[in-house]
Amino acid sequence: SNELRPRNSRWAESEDRGSISSSRTTHCKGNGGRSDGPSYKERRAKIERDAIIGAEREEKGGNNDNDNNEDITTWVGPLIDDKCTYYQDRDKVYPFYTKERGADLLRQLMEANAVLLRLNQERIEEEAVVAASTDGRNSSVSADVIVRIGHGLYAD
């Protein structure tokens, strides 16, 4: 209910306009109109095209632009002078710091995540085989393309 939300919150402001928005929203407005940014459908089509082109480029011997920090164990640095630098973003743009206890917990988390990521990769590879076998138009949908699409969708 509205009485539970502070009036100066983003929720309160957006309710007055009849929508929920954030400063990062670029593709829609509460009134159903279009803003200056691309729609979701346009953005998704571009991400898919870029993923296919990137995978084809790599296959032809180009740089692997999708190999950006895939080894999550590198996201948690060594403990030096009771300080450990770690990253929550795959591009390692925003460093965070912790001490020994936090570093130990982060390493345990990375070990558990590595298992889950292997299972995810297996599932992605299965989906790529199904996509290629059920629809000839999707023959370019390899596991690499699926991963690249995911990275494109969640990069921002």
C-alpha positions as CSV (number, residue, x, y, z in Angstrom):
1,S,0.0,0.0,0.0
2,N,1.1,3.6,-0.5
3,E,1.2,4.5,3.1
4,L,4.1,2.1,3.7
5,R,6.3,3.7,1.1
6,P,8.1,7.0,1.8
7,R,6.8,9.8,-0.4
8,N,10.3,10.7,-1.5
9,S,11.0,7.2,-2.9
10,R,11.2,6.3,-6.5
11,W,8.1,4.1,-6.0
12,A,6.1,7.1,-4.8
13,E,7.2,9.3,-7.6
14,S,6.4,6.7,-10.2
15,E,3.0,5.9,-8.7
16,D,2.0,9.5,-9.3
17,R,2.7,9.0,-13.0
18,G,1.0,5.7,-13.1
19,S,4.1,3.6,-13.7
20,I,7.2,2.2,-12.0
21,S,10.4,3.5,-13.5
22,S,14.0,3.9,-12.7
23,S,16.8,6.1,-13.9
24,R,18.2,3.2,-15.9
25,T,15.0,2.6,-17.9
26,T,15.5,3.9,-21.4
27,H,13.0,1.9,-23.6
28,C,9.6,2.6,-22.1
29,K,7.4,5.2,-20.5
30,G,4.5,4.8,-18.1
31,N,2.1,6.2,-20.7
32,G,2.9,3.4,-23.1
33,G,4.8,5.8,-25.3
34,R,8.3,5.3,-26.7
35,S,11.4,7.1,-25.5
36,D,14.6,7.8,-27.4
37,G,16.1,4.4,-26.7
38,P,15.5,1.1,-28.5
39,S,12.6,-1.2,-27.6
40,Y,13.2,-4.5,-25.9
41,K,12.5,-6.3,-29.2
42,E,15.1,-4.1,-31.0
43,R,17.7,-4.5,-28.3
44,R,17.2,-8.2,-28.2
45,A,17.5,-8.5,-32.0
46,K,20.8,-6.5,-31.9
47,I,22.1,-8.7,-29.0
48,E,21.3,-11.9,-31.0
49,R,23.0,-10.5,-34.2
50,D,26.1,-9.5,-32.2
51,A,26.2,-12.9,-30.5
52,I,26.1,-14.7,-33.9
53,I,28.7,-12.4,-35.4
54,G,31.0,-12.8,-32.4
55,A,30.8,-16.5,-32.4
56,E,31.4,-16.6,-36.2
57,R,34.4,-14.3,-35.8
58,E,35.9,-16.5,-33.1
59,E,35.3,-19.7,-35.1
60,K,37.3,-18.1,-38.0
61,G,40.2,-17.6,-35.7
62,G,39.5,-14.1,-34.4
63,N,39.8,-12.9,-30.8
64,N,37.6,-14.6,-28.3
65,D,35.8,-11.5,-27.1
66,N,33.5,-13.8,-25.0
67,D,36.4,-15.1,-22.8
68,N,36.1,-12.0,-20.6
69,N,36.7,-13.2,-17.1
70,E,35.0,-16.6,-17.5
71,D,37.1,-18.1,-14.7
72,I,35.1,-16.9,-11.7
73,T,37.9,-18.0,-9.3
74,T,39.8,-14.9,-10.5
75,W,37.0,-12.7,-9.2
76,V,38.4,-13.1,-5.6
77,G,41.9,-12.0,-5.2
78,P,44.5,-13.2,-2.7
79,L,44.6,-12.1,0.9
80,I,47.4,-9.6,1.2
81,D,48.0,-7.8,4.5
82,D,44.5,-8.9,5.8
83,K,42.8,-7.4,2.7
84,C,41.2,-9.2,-0.2
85,T,39.9,-7.5,-3.4
86,Y,36.9,-9.1,-5.1
87,Y,34.5,-8.2,-7.8
88,Q,30.8,-8.7,-8.2
89,D,30.8,-7.8,-11.9
90,R,32.2,-10.1,-14.6
91,D,34.2,-7.2,-16.2
92,K,35.9,-6.5,-12.9
93,V,35.1,-2.8,-13.0
94,Y,34.0,-2.3,-9.4
95,P,36.4,-3.6,-6.8
96,F,35.2,-4.5,-3.3
97,Y,37.3,-5.4,-0.3
98,T,37.1,-7.8,2.6
99,K,39.2,-9.4,5.3
100,E,40.2,-13.0,5.9
101,R,36.8,-14.3,7.0
102,G,35.1,-12.7,4.0
103,A,37.7,-14.0,1.7
104,D,37.2,-17.5,3.0
105,L,33.4,-17.3,2.5
106,L,33.9,-15.9,-1.0
107,R,36.2,-18.7,-2.0
108,Q,33.6,-21.3,-0.7
109,L,30.9,-19.4,-2.7
110,M,33.1,-19.5,-5.9
111,E,33.6,-23.3,-5.5
112,A,29.8,-23.9,-5.2
113,N,29.2,-21.5,-8.1
114,A,31.7,-23.4,-10.3
115,V,29.6,-26.5,-9.9
116,L,26.4,-24.7,-10.8
117,L,28.1,-23.0,-13.8
118,R,29.3,-26.4,-15.1
119,L,25.7,-27.7,-14.9
120,N,24.4,-24.6,-16.6
121,Q,26.9,-25.0,-19.4
122,E,25.8,-28.6,-19.9
123,R,22.2,-27.5,-20.1
124,I,23.0,-24.7,-22.6
125,E,24.8,-27.2,-24.8
126,E,21.8,-29.5,-24.7
127,E,19.5,-26.6,-25.6
128,A,21.8,-25.7,-28.6
129,V,21.6,-29.2,-29.9
130,V,17.8,-29.2,-29.6
131,A,17.5,-25.8,-31.3
132,A,19.8,-26.9,-34.2
133,S,17.9,-30.2,-34.7
134,T,14.3,-28.9,-34.5
135,D,14.6,-25.7,-36.6
136,G,16.9,-25.3,-39.5
137,R,16.7,-21.6,-39.2
138,N,18.4,-21.8,-35.8
139,S,21.4,-23.7,-37.0
140,S,23.5,-20.7,-36.0
141,V,22.4,-21.1,-32.3
142,S,25.4,-22.8,-30.8
143,A,26.1,-23.0,-27.1
144,D,28.5,-20.1,-27.6
145,V,25.8,-18.0,-29.1
146,I,23.4,-18.7,-26.3
147,V,26.0,-17.7,-23.7
148,R,26.8,-14.5,-25.7
149,I,23.1,-13.6,-25.8
150,G,22.9,-14.1,-22.0
151,H,25.9,-11.9,-21.5
152,G,24.4,-9.3,-23.8
153,L,21.1,-9.3,-21.9
154,Y,22.7,-8.9,-18.5
155,A,25.8,-6.8,-19.3
156,D,24.2,-3.5,-18.3
